[in-house]
PDB file of C-alpha atoms in Angstrom:
ATOM      1  CA  MET A  30      -0.135   0.234   0.141  1.00 56.00           C
ATOM      2  CA  VAL A  31       1.073   3.922  -0.290  1.00 57.00           C
ATOM      3  CA  SER A  32       3.434   4.954   2.249  1.00 50.00           C
ATOM      4  CA  GLN A  33       4.494   8.189   3.823  1.00 46.00           C
ATOM      5  CA  SER A  34       7.640   7.064   3.674  1.00 41.00           C
ATOM      6  CA  ASN A  35       7.959   6.553   0.053  1.00 39.00           C
ATOM      7  CA  PHE A  36       7.867  10.539  -0.582  1.00 38.00           C
ATOM      8  CA  SER A  37      10.797  11.642   1.556  1.00 36.00           C
ATOM      9  CA  ARG A  38      12.647   8.474   1.446  1.00 32.00           C
ATOM     10  CA  PRO A  39      16.375   8.943   0.125  1.00 29.00           C
ATOM     11  CA  GLY A  40      16.519   7.443  -3.320  1.00 31.00           C
ATOM     12  CA  ALA A  41      13.151   8.507  -3.983  1.00 36.00           C
ATOM     13  CA  ILE A  42      12.540   9.218  -8.418  1.00 40.00           C
ATOM     14  CA  ASP A  43      12.830  13.130  -8.085  1.00 41.00           C
ATOM     15  CA  LEU A  44      10.309  14.168 -11.377  1.00 47.00           C
ATOM     16  CA  SER A  45      11.417  18.044 -11.463  1.00 41.00           C
ATOM     17  CA  ALA A  46      14.639  16.992 -13.635  1.00 43.00           C
ATOM     18  CA  LEU A  47      11.756  16.454 -16.671  1.00 46.00           C
ATOM     19  CA  ARG A  48      11.414  19.629 -17.471  1.00 40.00           C
ATOM     20  CA  LYS A  49       9.149  20.801 -20.751  1.00 40.00           C
ATOM     21  CA  PRO A  50      11.824  21.481 -23.715  1.00 38.00           C
ATOM     22  CA  ALA A  51      12.635  24.291 -25.178  1.00 37.00           C
ATOM     23  CA  GLY A  52       9.794  26.053 -26.647  1.00 37.00           C
ATOM     24  CA  ALA A  53       7.367  24.052 -25.593  1.00 36.00           C
ATOM     25  CA  PRO A  54       4.010  26.326 -24.305  1.00 35.00           C
ATOM     26  CA  ALA A  55       3.278  25.815 -20.839  1.00 34.00           C
ATOM     27  CA  GLY A  56       0.122  23.837 -20.383  1.00 34.00           C
ATOM     28  CA  ALA A  57      -0.524  22.952 -23.913  1.00 33.00           C
ATOM     29  CA  PRO A  58      -2.635  20.585 -24.679  1.00 32.00           C
ATOM     30  CA  ALA A  59      -2.150  16.663 -24.512  1.00 33.00           C
ATOM     31  CA  ALA A  60      -1.742  14.909 -27.896  1.00 32.00           C
ATOM     32  CA  GLY A  61      -4.630  12.780 -28.725  1.00 32.00           C
ATOM     33  CA  GLY A  62      -7.879  11.893 -26.736  1.00 35.00           C
ATOM     34  CA  SER A  63      -8.997   9.830 -24.143  1.00 35.00           C
ATOM     35  CA  ALA A  64      -7.370   6.216 -25.141  1.00 35.00           C
ATOM     36  CA  GLY A  65      -8.379   2.701 -24.860  1.00 36.00           C
ATOM     37  CA  GLY A  66     -12.156   3.809 -24.692  1.00 34.00           C
ATOM     38  CA  SER A  67     -12.012   5.572 -21.792  1.00 37.00           C
ATOM     39  CA  ALA A  68     -14.330   8.302 -21.124  1.00 37.00           C
ATOM     40  CA  ALA A  69     -11.888  10.849 -20.091  1.00 40.00           C
ATOM     41  CA  GLY A  70     -13.965  13.010 -17.001  1.00 45.00           C
ATOM     42  CA  SER A  71     -13.215  16.248 -15.413  1.00 77.00           C
ATOM     43  CA  TYR A  72     -10.015  15.572 -13.725  1.00 90.00           C
ATOM     44  CA  VAL A  73      -8.373  13.890 -16.553  1.00 92.00           C
ATOM     45  CA  LEU A  74      -5.539  14.996 -18.482  1.00 92.00           C
ATOM     46  CA  ASN A  75      -3.509  12.729 -21.371  1.00 91.00           C
ATOM     47  CA  VAL A  76      -0.482  13.691 -20.550  1.00 91.00           C
ATOM     48  CA  SER A  77       2.775  14.097 -23.109  1.00 88.00           C
ATOM     49  CA  GLU A  78       6.506  14.461 -22.910  1.00 87.00           C
ATOM     50  CA  PRO A  79       5.907  18.118 -23.732  1.00 87.00           C
ATOM     51  CA  THR A  80       3.458  18.885 -21.172  1.00 89.00           C
ATOM     52  CA  PHE A  81       4.349  16.741 -18.129  1.00 90.00           C
ATOM     53  CA  GLN A  82       6.273  19.449 -16.287  1.00 88.00           C
ATOM     54  CA  SER A  83       2.724  21.573 -16.145  1.00 87.00           C
ATOM     55  CA  ASP A  84       0.570  18.414 -16.160  1.00 89.00           C
ATOM     56  CA  VAL A  85       2.306  16.603 -13.618  1.00 91.00           C
ATOM     57  CA  ILE A  86       5.332  18.295 -11.774  1.00 90.00           C
ATOM     58  CA  GLU A  87       3.871  21.604 -10.982  1.00 88.00           C
ATOM     59  CA  ARG A  88       0.281  20.594 -10.205  1.00 90.00           C
ATOM     60  CA  SER A  89       1.466  18.203  -7.772  1.00 90.00           C
ATOM     61  CA  LEU A  90       2.889  20.756  -5.588  1.00 89.00           C
ATOM     62  CA  GLN A  91      -0.977  21.472  -4.752  1.00 89.00           C
ATOM     63  CA  VAL A  92      -2.925  18.411  -5.803  1.00 92.00           C
ATOM     64  CA  PRO A  93      -1.799  15.015  -5.744  1.00 94.00           C
ATOM     65  CA  VAL A  94      -1.621  13.413  -9.191  1.00 95.00           C
ATOM     66  CA  VAL A  95      -2.076   9.828 -10.342  1.00 96.00           C
ATOM     67  CA  VAL A  96       0.090   9.296 -13.254  1.00 95.00           C
ATOM     68  CA  GLU A  97      -1.526   5.790 -15.142  1.00 95.00           C
ATOM     69  CA  PHE A  98       1.073   4.638 -17.642  1.00 94.00           C
ATOM     70  CA  TRP A  99      -0.505   2.761 -20.583  1.00 93.00           C
ATOM     71  CA  SER A 100      -0.144   1.438 -23.575  1.00 89.00           C
ATOM     72  CA  PRO A 101      -3.261   0.121 -26.615  1.00 86.00           C
ATOM     73  CA  ARG A 102      -1.196  -2.785 -26.766  1.00 85.00           C
ATOM     74  CA  ALA A 103      -1.560  -4.065 -23.544  1.00 85.00           C
ATOM     75  CA  PRO A 104      -4.221  -6.037 -21.466  1.00 79.00           C
ATOM     76  CA  GLY A 105      -6.203  -4.289 -18.613  1.00 85.00           C
ATOM     77  CA  SER A 106      -5.128  -1.003 -19.494  1.00 87.00           C
ATOM     78  CA  ALA A 107      -8.682   0.385 -21.162  1.00 87.00           C
ATOM     79  CA  GLU A 108     -10.270  -1.366 -18.456  1.00 90.00           C
ATOM     80  CA  LEU A 109      -7.924   0.605 -15.561  1.00 92.00           C
ATOM     81  CA  GLY A 110      -8.270   3.869 -17.376  1.00 91.00           C
ATOM     82  CA  GLN A 111     -12.334   3.507 -17.161  1.00 91.00           C
ATOM     83  CA  VAL A 112     -11.863   2.882 -13.656  1.00 92.00           C
ATOM     84  CA  LEU A 113      -9.419   5.643 -12.625  1.00 94.00           C
ATOM     85  CA  SER A 114     -11.243   7.839 -14.899  1.00 91.00           C
ATOM     86  CA  LYS A 115     -14.735   7.454 -13.365  1.00 90.00           C
ATOM     87  CA  LEU A 116     -13.043   7.525  -9.793  1.00 92.00           C
ATOM     88  CA  SER A 117     -10.956  10.951 -10.614  1.00 91.00           C
ATOM     89  CA  THR A 118     -14.896  12.406 -11.179  1.00 89.00           C
ATOM     90  CA  GLU A 119     -16.031  10.792  -7.757  1.00 89.00           C
ATOM     91  CA  TYR A 120     -13.551  12.778  -6.147  1.00 89.00           C
ATOM     92  CA  ALA A 121     -14.112  15.514  -8.123  1.00 87.00           C
ATOM     93  CA  GLY A 122     -10.735  17.422  -7.611  1.00 88.00           C
ATOM     94  CA  LYS A 123      -9.018  15.620  -4.495  1.00 91.00           C
ATOM     95  CA  PHE A 124      -6.731  14.249  -7.244  1.00 94.00           C
ATOM     96  CA  VAL A 125      -5.832  14.678 -11.012  1.00 94.00           C
ATOM     97  CA  LEU A 126      -5.495  11.373 -13.088  1.00 95.00           C
ATOM     98  CA  ALA A 127      -3.094  12.060 -15.746  1.00 94.00           C
ATOM     99  CA  ARG A 128      -2.712   9.041 -18.128  1.00 94.00           C
ATOM    100  CA  ILE A 129       0.604   8.640 -20.104  1.00 94.00           C
ATOM    101  CA  ASP A 130       0.759   6.527 -23.327  1.00 92.00           C
ATOM    102  CA  ILE A 131       4.191   4.675 -23.122  1.00 91.00           C
ATOM    103  CA  ASP A 132       4.486   3.978 -26.656  1.00 88.00           C
ATOM    104  CA  ALA A 133       3.897   7.676 -28.010  1.00 89.00           C
ATOM    105  CA  ASN A 134       6.277   8.761 -24.328  1.00 86.00           C
ATOM    106  CA  PRO A 135       9.283   6.221 -24.295  1.00 88.00           C
ATOM    107  CA  GLN A 136      11.464   8.979 -22.093  1.00 84.00           C
ATOM    108  CA  LEU A 137       8.965   9.792 -19.684  1.00 84.00           C
ATOM    109  CA  ALA A 138       8.379   5.660 -18.723  1.00 85.00           C
ATOM    110  CA  GLN A 139      12.168   5.193 -18.855  1.00 83.00           C
ATOM    111  CA  ALA A 140      13.091   7.967 -16.403  1.00 80.00           C
ATOM    112  CA  VAL A 141      10.337   6.450 -14.029  1.00 80.00           C
ATOM    113  CA  GLY A 142      11.667   2.713 -14.945  1.00 83.00           C
ATOM    114  CA  VAL A 143       8.191   1.795 -16.534  1.00 86.00           C
ATOM    115  CA  GLN A 144       8.980  -2.157 -16.694  1.00 85.00           C
ATOM    116  CA  SER A 145       5.233  -2.905 -17.626  1.00 87.00           C
ATOM    117  CA  VAL A 146       1.845  -1.264 -17.779  1.00 90.00           C
ATOM    118  CA  PRO A 147      -0.866  -0.718 -16.801  1.00 92.00           C
ATOM    119  CA  LEU A 148       1.600   1.171 -13.785  1.00 93.00           C
ATOM    120  CA  VAL A 149       0.144   3.494 -11.702  1.00 94.00           C
ATOM    121  CA  ILE A 150       1.935   5.819  -9.163  1.00 94.00           C
ATOM    122  CA  ALA A 151       1.546   9.083  -7.626  1.00 93.00           C
ATOM    123  CA  VAL A 152       2.991  12.518  -7.637  1.00 92.00           C
ATOM    124  CA  LEU A 153       3.436  14.801  -4.337  1.00 90.00           C
ATOM    125  CA  ARG A 154       5.583  17.753  -4.489  1.00 86.00           C
ATOM    126  CA  GLY A 155       7.709  16.028  -7.658  1.00 86.00           C
ATOM    127  CA  GLN A 156       8.458  13.255  -5.929  1.00 86.00           C
ATOM    128  CA  VAL A 157       7.380   9.856  -6.711  1.00 87.00           C
ATOM    129  CA  VAL A 158       4.884   7.736  -4.477  1.00 87.00           C
ATOM    130  CA  PRO A 159       4.426   4.142  -5.683  1.00 88.00           C
ATOM    131  CA  LEU A 160       0.712   2.894  -5.562  1.00 90.00           C
ATOM    132  CA  PHE A 161       0.131  -0.288  -7.929  1.00 90.00           C
ATOM    133  CA  GLN A 162       0.639  -2.254 -10.580  1.00 89.00           C
ATOM    134  CA  GLY A 163      -1.852  -4.270 -13.203  1.00 89.00           C
ATOM    135  CA  PRO A 164      -5.359  -3.579 -13.514  1.00 89.00           C
ATOM    136  CA  LEU A 165      -7.647  -3.453 -10.638  1.00 89.00           C
ATOM    137  CA  GLY A 166     -11.106  -3.248  -9.965  1.00 89.00           C
ATOM    138  CA  GLU A 167     -13.141  -0.503  -8.733  1.00 90.00           C
ATOM    139  CA  ALA A 168     -13.142  -0.971  -4.646  1.00 88.00           C
ATOM    140  CA  GLU A 169      -9.256  -1.845  -4.734  1.00 89.00           C
ATOM    141  CA  ALA A 170      -8.410   1.099  -6.736  1.00 91.00           C
ATOM    142  CA  ARG A 171     -10.286   3.254  -4.519  1.00 90.00           C
ATOM    143  CA  GLN A 172      -8.579   1.827  -1.118  1.00 88.00           C
ATOM    144  CA  TYR A 173      -5.203   2.592  -3.106  1.00 90.00           C
ATOM    145  CA  LEU A 174      -6.605   6.466  -3.899  1.00 91.00           C
ATOM    146  CA  ASP A 175      -7.882   7.435  -0.145  1.00 87.00           C
ATOM    147  CA  GLN A 176      -4.369   5.846   1.445  1.00 86.00           C
ATOM    148  CA  LEU A 177      -2.753   8.455  -1.272  1.00 89.00           C
ATOM    149  CA  LEU A 178      -4.983  11.164   0.178  1.00 87.00           C
ATOM    150  CA  THR A 179      -3.906  10.325   3.764  1.00 84.00           C
ATOM    151  CA  VAL A 180      -0.491  10.585   2.801  1.00 85.00           C
ATOM    152  CA  ALA A 181      -1.104  13.749   1.027  1.00 85.00           C
ATOM    153  CA  VAL A 182      -2.240  15.416   3.802  1.00 81.00           C
ATOM    154  CA  ALA A 183       0.244  14.315   5.930  1.00 77.00           C
ATOM    155  CA  ASN A 184       2.832  16.224   3.664  1.00 77.00           C
ATOM    156  CA  GLY A 185       1.313  19.387   3.156  1.00 77.00           C
ATOM    157  CA  VAL A 186      -0.674  18.828   0.282  1.00 83.00           C
ATOM    158  CA  THR A 187      -4.296  19.781   0.284  1.00 80.00           C
ATOM    159  CA  GLY A 188      -5.280  21.456  -2.531  1.00 82.00           C
ATOM    160  CA  ARG A 189      -8.532  20.885  -4.816  1.00 85.00           C
ATOM    161  CA  ALA A 190      -8.376  20.797  -8.486  1.00 86.00           C
ATOM    162  CA  GLU A 191     -10.615  22.533 -10.720  1.00 84.00           C
ATOM    163  CA  PRO A 192     -11.899  20.321 -13.821  1.00 84.00           C
ATOM    164  CA  VAL A 193      -9.086  20.362 -16.105  1.00 74.00           C
ATOM    165  CA  GLY A 194     -11.207  18.266 -18.694  1.00 55.00           C
ATOM    166  CA  ALA A 195     -14.607  18.588 -20.625  1.00 49.00           C
ATOM    167  CA  PRO A 196     -16.961  18.334 -18.005  1.00 45.00           C
ATOM    168  CA  ALA A 197     -18.181  14.404 -17.484  1.00 42.00           C
ATOM    169  CA  GLU A 198     -21.166  15.000 -15.950  1.00 44.00           C
ATOM    170  CA  ALA A 199     -24.457  17.647 -16.498  1.00 39.00           C
ATOM    171  CA  PRO A 200     -24.329  21.067 -14.576  1.00 40.00           C
ATOM    172  CA  ALA A 201     -26.413  19.975 -12.038  1.00 41.00           C
ATOM    173  CA  SER A 202     -23.998  17.126 -11.175  1.00 43.00           C
ATOM    174  CA  GLU A 203     -21.076  19.727 -11.105  1.00 43.00           C
ATOM    175  CA  GLU A 204     -22.792  21.868  -8.282  1.00 45.00           C
ATOM    176  CA  GLU A 205     -22.958  18.594  -6.223  1.00 44.00           C
ATOM    177  CA  ASP A 206     -19.455  17.625  -6.907  1.00 46.00           C
ATOM    178  CA  ALA A 207     -18.197  20.972  -6.093  1.00 53.00           C
ATOM    179  CA  PRO A 208     -16.031  21.460  -2.938  1.00 60.00           C
ATOM    180  CA  ASN A 209     -18.613  22.081   0.286  1.00 74.00           C
ATOM    181  CA  PRO A 210     -17.879  25.774   1.338  1.00 83.00           C
ATOM    182  CA  ARG A 211     -18.640  23.981   5.463  1.00 85.00           C
ATOM    183  CA  TYR A 212     -15.647  22.441   5.348  1.00 85.00           C
ATOM    184  CA  ALA A 213     -13.417  25.448   4.077  1.00 86.00           C
ATOM    185  CA  LYS A 214     -12.128  26.557   7.641  1.00 89.00           C
ATOM    186  CA  ALA A 215     -10.777  23.437   8.658  1.00 86.00           C
ATOM    187  CA  GLU A 216      -9.779  22.739   5.024  1.00 83.00           C
ATOM    188  CA  ASP A 217      -7.498  25.937   4.600  1.00 83.00           C
ATOM    189  CA  ALA A 218      -6.211  25.911   8.360  1.00 82.00           C
ATOM    190  CA  VAL A 219      -4.803  22.099   7.564  1.00 78.00           C
ATOM    191  CA  GLY A 220      -3.561  23.430   3.852  1.00 72.00           C
ATOM    192  CA  ALA A 221      -1.538  26.349   6.026  1.00 76.00           C
ATOM    193  CA  GLY A 222      -0.256  23.578   8.126  1.00 77.00           C
ATOM    194  CA  ASP A 223      -2.386  25.195  11.552  1.00 86.00           C
ATOM    195  CA  LEU A 224      -3.292  21.428  12.839  1.00 85.00           C
ATOM    196  CA  GLU A 225      -4.831  22.834  16.174  1.00 91.00           C
ATOM    197  CA  GLY A 226      -6.880  25.338  14.030  1.00 91.00           C
ATOM    198  CA  ALA A 227      -8.019  22.464  11.827  1.00 89.00           C
ATOM    199  CA  ILE A 228      -8.977  20.522  14.707  1.00 92.00           C
ATOM    200  CA  ALA A 229     -10.932  23.776  16.582  1.00 94.00           C
ATOM    201  CA  ALA A 230     -13.214  23.957  13.266  1.00 93.00           C
ATOM    202  CA  TYR A 231     -13.739  20.489  12.977  1.00 92.00           C
ATOM    203  CA  GLU A 232     -15.108  20.101  16.476  1.00 93.00           C
ATOM    204  CA  GLU A 233     -17.171  23.169  16.081  1.00 93.00           C
ATOM    205  CA  LEU A 234     -18.471  21.417  12.991  1.00 92.00           C
ATOM    206  CA  ILE A 235     -18.998  18.253  14.514  1.00 91.00           C
ATOM    207  CA  LYS A 236     -21.057  19.829  17.723  1.00 91.00           C
ATOM    208  CA  GLU A 237     -23.325  21.905  15.371  1.00 91.00           C
ATOM    209  CA  THR A 238     -23.798  18.639  13.481  1.00 89.00           C
ATOM    210  CA  PRO A 239     -22.903  15.788  15.466  1.00 87.00           C
ATOM    211  CA  ASN A 240     -23.798  13.124  12.954  1.00 85.00           C
ATOM    212  CA  ASP A 241     -21.376  14.645   9.805  1.00 85.00           C
ATOM    213  CA  ALA A 242     -19.256  11.544   8.529  1.00 82.00           C
ATOM    214  CA  GLU A 243     -17.178  14.172   6.966  1.00 84.00           C
ATOM    215  CA  ALA A 244     -16.067  16.188   9.667  1.00 87.00           C
ATOM    216  CA  LYS A 245     -15.453  13.190  12.014  1.00 87.00           C
ATOM    217  CA  SER A 246     -13.373  11.694   9.491  1.00 84.00           C
ATOM    218  CA  GLY A 247     -11.522  15.086   8.337  1.00 86.00           C
ATOM    219  CA  LEU A 248     -11.002  15.171  11.913  1.00 89.00           C
ATOM    220  CA  ALA A 249      -9.660  12.035  12.692  1.00 88.00           C
ATOM    221  CA  ARG A 250      -7.268  12.513   9.874  1.00 86.00           C
ATOM    222  CA  VAL A 251      -5.750  15.621  11.233  1.00 88.00           C
ATOM    223  CA  GLN A 252      -5.615  14.453  14.682  1.00 89.00           C
ATOM    224  CA  LEU A 253      -3.578  11.332  13.259  1.00 87.00           C
ATOM    225  CA  TRP A 254      -0.872  13.713  11.242  1.00 84.00           C
ATOM    226  CA  LYS A 255      -0.746  15.757  14.543  1.00 87.00           C
ATOM    227  CA  ARG A 256       0.283  12.282  16.781  1.00 90.00           C
ATOM    228  CA  THR A 257       2.601  11.330  14.125  1.00 86.00           C
ATOM    229  CA  GLN A 258       4.251  14.552  14.018  1.00 82.00           C
ATOM    230  CA  GLU A 259       4.827  14.679  17.653  1.00 85.00           C
ATOM    231  CA  ALA A 260       5.860  11.055  17.629  1.00 85.00           C
ATOM    232  CA  PRO A 261       9.497  10.287  19.604  1.00 89.00           C
ATOM    233  CA  ALA A 262      11.944   8.648  17.452  1.00 87.00           C
ATOM    234  CA  ASP A 263      12.106   5.690  20.068  1.00 92.00           C
ATOM    235  CA  VAL A 264       8.336   4.974  19.920  1.00 92.00           C
ATOM    236  CA  ARG A 265       8.440   1.408  17.712  1.00 93.00           C
ATOM    237  CA  THR A 266      11.358   0.571  21.072  1.00 94.00           C
ATOM    238  CA  ARG A 267       9.310   1.387  23.766  1.00 94.00           C
ATOM    239  CA  ALA A 268       6.520  -0.349  22.242  1.00 93.00           C
ATOM    240  CA  ALA A 269       8.048  -3.411  21.653  1.00 94.00           C
ATOM    241  CA  ASP A 270      10.129  -3.279  25.380  1.00 95.00           C
ATOM    242  CA  ASN A 271       6.790  -2.570  27.045  1.00 94.00           C
ATOM    243  CA  PRO A 272       3.669  -4.454  26.003  1.00 92.00           C
ATOM    244  CA  GLY A 273       1.948  -3.149  28.342  1.00 92.00           C
ATOM    245  CA  ASP A 274       2.529   0.703  27.060  1.00 95.00           C
ATOM    246  CA  ILE A 275      -0.546   1.803  25.878  1.00 95.00           C
ATOM    247  CA  GLU A 276      -0.013   4.682  24.671  1.00 95.00           C
ATOM    248  CA  ALA A 277       3.384   3.866  22.978  1.00 95.00           C
ATOM    249  CA  GLN A 278       0.773   0.605  21.322  1.00 95.00           C
ATOM    250  CA  MET A 279      -1.427   3.476  20.099  1.00 96.00           C
ATOM    251  CA  LEU A 280       1.272   5.666  18.623  1.00 94.00           C
ATOM    252  CA  VAL A 281       2.703   2.883  16.914  1.00 94.00           C
ATOM    253  CA  ALA A 282      -0.351   2.098  15.252  1.00 93.00           C
ATOM    254  CA  ASP A 283      -1.062   5.523  14.208  1.00 91.00           C
ATOM    255  CA  VAL A 284       2.718   5.461  12.629  1.00 88.00           C
ATOM    256  CA  ASP A 285       2.088   2.479  11.048  1.00 87.00           C
ATOM    257  CA  LEU A 286      -1.585   3.608   9.433  1.00 86.00           C
ATOM    258  CA  MET A 287       0.097   6.305   8.346  1.00 80.00           C
ATOM    259  CA  GLY A 288       2.597   4.834   6.490  1.00 75.00           C
ATOM    260  CA  GLY A 289      -0.446   2.555   4.981  1.00 77.00           C
ATOM    261  CA  HIS A 290       0.217  -0.715   7.250  1.00 84.00           C
ATOM    262  CA  VAL A 291      -3.900  -0.635   7.713  1.00 86.00           C
ATOM    263  CA  GLU A 292      -3.991  -3.589   9.030  1.00 90.00           C
ATOM    264  CA  ASP A 293      -0.859  -3.926  11.272  1.00 92.00           C
ATOM    265  CA  ALA A 294      -2.159  -0.818  12.836  1.00 93.00           C
ATOM    266  CA  PHE A 295      -5.825  -2.526  13.364  1.00 94.00           C
ATOM    267  CA  SER A 296      -4.090  -5.943  14.496  1.00 95.00           C
ATOM    268  CA  ARG A 297      -2.116  -4.257  16.990  1.00 96.00           C
ATOM    269  CA  LEU A 298      -4.928  -2.310  18.811  1.00 95.00           C
ATOM    270  CA  ILE A 299      -6.867  -5.655  18.887  1.00 95.00           C
ATOM    271  CA  THR A 300      -4.199  -7.514  20.551  1.00 95.00           C
ATOM    272  CA  VAL A 301      -4.154  -5.015  23.019  1.00 95.00           C
ATOM    273  CA  ILE A 302      -7.590  -4.729  23.991  1.00 94.00           C
ATOM    274  CA  GLN A 303      -7.550  -8.568  24.023  1.00 94.00           C
ATOM    275  CA  THR A 304      -4.601  -8.209  27.042  1.00 93.00           C
ATOM    276  CA  THR A 305      -6.483  -5.443  28.722  1.00 92.00           C
ATOM    277  CA  ALA A 306      -9.192  -4.499  30.725  1.00 91.00           C
ATOM    278  CA  GLY A 307     -11.165  -1.765  32.354  1.00 92.00           C
ATOM    279  CA  ASP A 308     -10.432   1.864  31.302  1.00 93.00           C
ATOM    280  CA  GLU A 309      -7.237   1.027  29.344  1.00 94.00           C
ATOM    281  CA  ARG A 310      -9.609  -1.295  27.086  1.00 92.00           C
ATOM    282  CA  ASN A 311     -11.850   1.418  26.236  1.00 93.00           C
ATOM    283  CA  THR A 312      -8.957   4.096  25.979  1.00 95.00           C
ATOM    284  CA  VAL A 313      -7.490   1.465  23.203  1.00 94.00           C
ATOM    285  CA  ARG A 314     -10.970   0.968  21.264  1.00 94.00           C
ATOM    286  CA  LEU A 315     -11.623   4.495  21.268  1.00 94.00           C
ATOM    287  CA  HIS A 316      -8.345   4.878  19.520  1.00 93.00           C
ATOM    288  CA  LEU A 317      -9.323   2.262  17.409  1.00 93.00           C
ATOM    289  CA  LEU A 318     -12.735   3.265  16.170  1.00 91.00           C
ATOM    290  CA  GLU A 319     -10.516   6.939  15.656  1.00 90.00           C
ATOM    291  CA  LEU A 320      -8.398   5.276  13.012  1.00 91.00           C
ATOM    292  CA  PHE A 321     -11.689   3.575  11.663  1.00 88.00           C
ATOM    293  CA  GLU A 322     -12.840   6.945  10.811  1.00 85.00           C
ATOM    294  CA  VAL A 323      -9.496   7.744   9.146  1.00 84.00           C
ATOM    295  CA  VAL A 324      -9.661   4.369   7.158  1.00 83.00           C
ATOM    296  CA  GLY A 325     -13.547   4.892   5.967  1.00 79.00           C
ATOM    297  CA  ALA A 326     -16.500   2.986   6.679  1.00 75.00           C
ATOM    298  CA  GLU A 327     -16.594   1.291   3.661  1.00 76.00           C
ATOM    299  CA  ASP A 328     -12.911   0.010   3.284  1.00 79.00           C
ATOM    300  CA  GLU A 329     -13.102  -3.844   3.852  1.00 85.00           C
ATOM    301  CA  ARG A 330     -10.392  -3.699   6.066  1.00 87.00           C
ATOM    302  CA  VAL A 331     -12.008  -1.789   8.311  1.00 87.00           C
ATOM    303  CA  GLY A 332     -15.171  -4.160   8.251  1.00 88.00           C
ATOM    304  CA  LYS A 333     -12.875  -7.463   9.092  1.00 90.00           C
ATOM    305  CA  ALA A 334     -11.121  -5.486  12.184  1.00 91.00           C
ATOM    306  CA  ARG A 335     -14.441  -4.646  13.279  1.00 91.00           C
ATOM    307  CA  ARG A 336     -15.819  -8.060  13.251  1.00 91.00           C
ATOM    308  CA  ARG A 337     -12.490  -8.861  15.202  1.00 92.00           C
ATOM    309  CA  LEU A 338     -12.896  -5.953  17.926  1.00 91.00           C
ATOM    310  CA  MET A 339     -16.397  -7.377  18.467  1.00 90.00           C
ATOM    311  CA  ALA A 340     -15.406 -11.069  19.234  1.00 89.00           C
ATOM    312  CA  ALA A 341     -12.319  -9.227  21.679  1.00 87.00           C
ATOM    313  CA  LEU A 342     -14.739  -7.705  23.059  1.00 83.00           C
ATOM    314  CA  PHE A 343     -17.078 -10.430  23.893  1.00 75.00           C
TER     315      PHE A 343
END
């Protein structure tokens, strides 16, 4: 899965070296239409070598760019393109999908080290975050995208893109997909790195509307980000040496979740719940429920962990 460490680790591929050729107009239209029969949505770009700088690198400073390397000769490319195009519209600007035909753009494929397609990576601030290789269904692709967005927030990439292509929906649907101004204060605070302000804004929204699922999820994500930022370097050693240190166990679970190791995080906390009682058990249980909010109730890993939690409690 997506790993936060992939964003900043030594040796990560730096795409900022792929500048547009001299004389190429910034933002020039990408060559070709939507490939493989997939319908390009409002947030889909068909990227070529001359437009890579503006369409991918520069955009990645503000919003995650999901890059799909494909070929009309590769089985599964067309189907995956349709899945990702649909999800790009559904996520309404939380990421931009950049499709690259490796046959027409061999330099880009070589720069990233593409060996087979379809291959999907993300770019955050000009750095590669590996996602997955091969065709995936919608549910699996959604899990990778949700993890990517968590990593993006943790690295301060919190913008939302404007539509970049022909509208995929009627005007009424566009209005439904527009960012909700209700969350603007919290999202602006996140973008500015003001975690305390974002937490306060989300808490105020929840106070006004206790069942606001998006505000609850946003609050959980920001609180997770804050905790992992403040985590001591030796927390994993502390947790290993002291299994009964529930604060250390919860913090390691946070770090694991932020790094994309969702099942590891859930399993750690369920194990702690099985070996504790009273207030300690309840503290860990509530922490686990908060991590469920971060990942999302629709994720199958949350469903499995909830069943394990029920078995541990009863």
